[in-house]
Tab-separated table of C-alpha atoms in Angstrom:
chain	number	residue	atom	x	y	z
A	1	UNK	CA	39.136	70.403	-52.604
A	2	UNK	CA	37.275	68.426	-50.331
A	3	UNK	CA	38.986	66.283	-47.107
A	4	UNK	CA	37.394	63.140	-45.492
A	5	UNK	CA	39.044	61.864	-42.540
A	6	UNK	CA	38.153	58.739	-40.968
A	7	UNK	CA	39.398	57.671	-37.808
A	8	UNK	CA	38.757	53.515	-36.706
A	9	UNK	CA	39.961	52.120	-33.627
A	10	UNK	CA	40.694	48.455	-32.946
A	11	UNK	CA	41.435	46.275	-29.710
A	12	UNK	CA	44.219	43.867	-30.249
A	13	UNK	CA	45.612	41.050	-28.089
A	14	UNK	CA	48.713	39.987	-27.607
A	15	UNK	CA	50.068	37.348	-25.252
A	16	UNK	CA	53.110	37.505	-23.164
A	17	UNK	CA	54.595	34.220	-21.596
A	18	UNK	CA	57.664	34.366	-19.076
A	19	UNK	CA	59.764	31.721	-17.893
A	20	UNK	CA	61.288	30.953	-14.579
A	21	UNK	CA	64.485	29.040	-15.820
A	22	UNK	CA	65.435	25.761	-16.655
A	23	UNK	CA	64.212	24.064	-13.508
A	24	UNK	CA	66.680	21.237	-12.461
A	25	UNK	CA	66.583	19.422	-8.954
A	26	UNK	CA	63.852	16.900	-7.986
A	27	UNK	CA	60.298	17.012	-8.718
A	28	UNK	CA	57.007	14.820	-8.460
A	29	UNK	CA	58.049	12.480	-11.294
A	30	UNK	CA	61.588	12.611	-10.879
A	31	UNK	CA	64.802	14.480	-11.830
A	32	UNK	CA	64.487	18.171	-14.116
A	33	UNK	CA	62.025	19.670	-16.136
A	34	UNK	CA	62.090	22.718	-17.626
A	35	UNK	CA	60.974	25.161	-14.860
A	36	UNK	CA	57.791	27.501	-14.636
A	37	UNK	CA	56.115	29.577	-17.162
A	38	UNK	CA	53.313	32.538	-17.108
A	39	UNK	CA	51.311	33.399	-19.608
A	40	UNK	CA	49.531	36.957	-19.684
A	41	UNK	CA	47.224	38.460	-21.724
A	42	UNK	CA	47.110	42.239	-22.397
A	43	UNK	CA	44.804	44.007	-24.407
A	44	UNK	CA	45.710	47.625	-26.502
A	45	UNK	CA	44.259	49.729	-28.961
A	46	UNK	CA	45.301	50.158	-32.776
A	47	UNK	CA	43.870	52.959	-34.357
A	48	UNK	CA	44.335	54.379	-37.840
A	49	UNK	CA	43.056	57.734	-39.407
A	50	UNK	CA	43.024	58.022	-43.319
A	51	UNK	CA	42.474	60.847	-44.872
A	52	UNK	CA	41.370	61.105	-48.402
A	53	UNK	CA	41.592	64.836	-50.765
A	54	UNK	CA	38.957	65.008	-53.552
A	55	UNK	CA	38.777	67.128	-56.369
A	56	UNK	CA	35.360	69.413	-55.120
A	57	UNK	CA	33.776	69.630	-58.703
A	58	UNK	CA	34.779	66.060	-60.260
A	59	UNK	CA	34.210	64.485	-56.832
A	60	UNK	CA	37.576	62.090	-57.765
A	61	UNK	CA	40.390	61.478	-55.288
A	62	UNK	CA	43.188	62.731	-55.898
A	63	UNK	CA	45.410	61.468	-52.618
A	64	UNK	CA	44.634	58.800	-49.618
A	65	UNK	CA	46.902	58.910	-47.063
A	66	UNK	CA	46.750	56.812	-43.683
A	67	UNK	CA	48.756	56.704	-40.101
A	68	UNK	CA	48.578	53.878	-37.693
A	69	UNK	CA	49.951	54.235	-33.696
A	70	UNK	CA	49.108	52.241	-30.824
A	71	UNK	CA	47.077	54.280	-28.985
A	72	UNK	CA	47.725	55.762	-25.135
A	73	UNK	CA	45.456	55.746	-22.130
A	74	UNK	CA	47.076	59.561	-22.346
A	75	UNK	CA	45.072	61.867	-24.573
A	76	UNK	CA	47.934	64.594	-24.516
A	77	UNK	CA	49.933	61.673	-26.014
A	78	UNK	CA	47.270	60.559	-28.186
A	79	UNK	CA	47.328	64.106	-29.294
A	80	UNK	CA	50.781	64.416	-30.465
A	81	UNK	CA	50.919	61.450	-31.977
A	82	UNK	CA	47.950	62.682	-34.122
A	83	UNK	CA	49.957	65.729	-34.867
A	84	UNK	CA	53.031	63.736	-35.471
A	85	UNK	CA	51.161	61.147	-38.144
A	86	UNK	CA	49.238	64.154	-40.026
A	87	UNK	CA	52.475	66.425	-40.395
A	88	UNK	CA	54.091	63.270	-42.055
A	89	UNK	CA	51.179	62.005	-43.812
A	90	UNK	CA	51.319	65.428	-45.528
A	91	UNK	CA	55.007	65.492	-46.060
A	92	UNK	CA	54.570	62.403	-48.084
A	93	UNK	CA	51.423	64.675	-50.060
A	94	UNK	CA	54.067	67.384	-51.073
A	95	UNK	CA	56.081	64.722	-52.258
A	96	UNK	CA	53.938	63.150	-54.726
A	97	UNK	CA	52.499	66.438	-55.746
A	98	UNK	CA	56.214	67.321	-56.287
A	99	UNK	CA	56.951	64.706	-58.770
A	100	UNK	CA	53.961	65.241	-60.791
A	101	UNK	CA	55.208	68.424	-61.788
């Protein structure tokens, strides 16, 4: 058996916009409104490592598997995470192998 793993990492935005309330009371042009908003932008990384199994001699797969995590400024984090997606990446392996018996 041969195992290819492929890890890809990709930054994602996402945009975050608060509001201060309904307003009320007098302003420039008058009477209400609908109070203050901020919008902020914040940036993160998506990553995803597949992992395919080939059969060594035919060179056909046999499984593809994949996990997908927001990743951490932390590499102990990123770490366990890792471990976390691979244990039940392979979980889901036995599985299939299981039925095909």
């Amino acid at each position: 058996m041969a195992i290819v793993a492929i890890k890809t990492t990709q930054t994602q935005r996402t945009l975050q916009t608060f509001y201060d309330g309904m307003g009320g009371g007098w302003r420039w042009r008058g009477m209400g409104g609908f109070g203050q908003s901020t919008t902020t932008e914040q940036d993160y990384k998506e990553g995803t490592l597949v992992v395919d199994l080939y059969d060594a001699k035919t060179k056909q797969l046999i499984w593809r598997g994949s996990a997908q995590d927001t990743l951490s400024d932390k590499a102990t984090k990123n770490e366990k995470n890792l471990d976390k997606g691979v244990a039940k990446m392979f979980k889901a392996f036995l599985r299939v192998r299981q039925k095909a018996k």
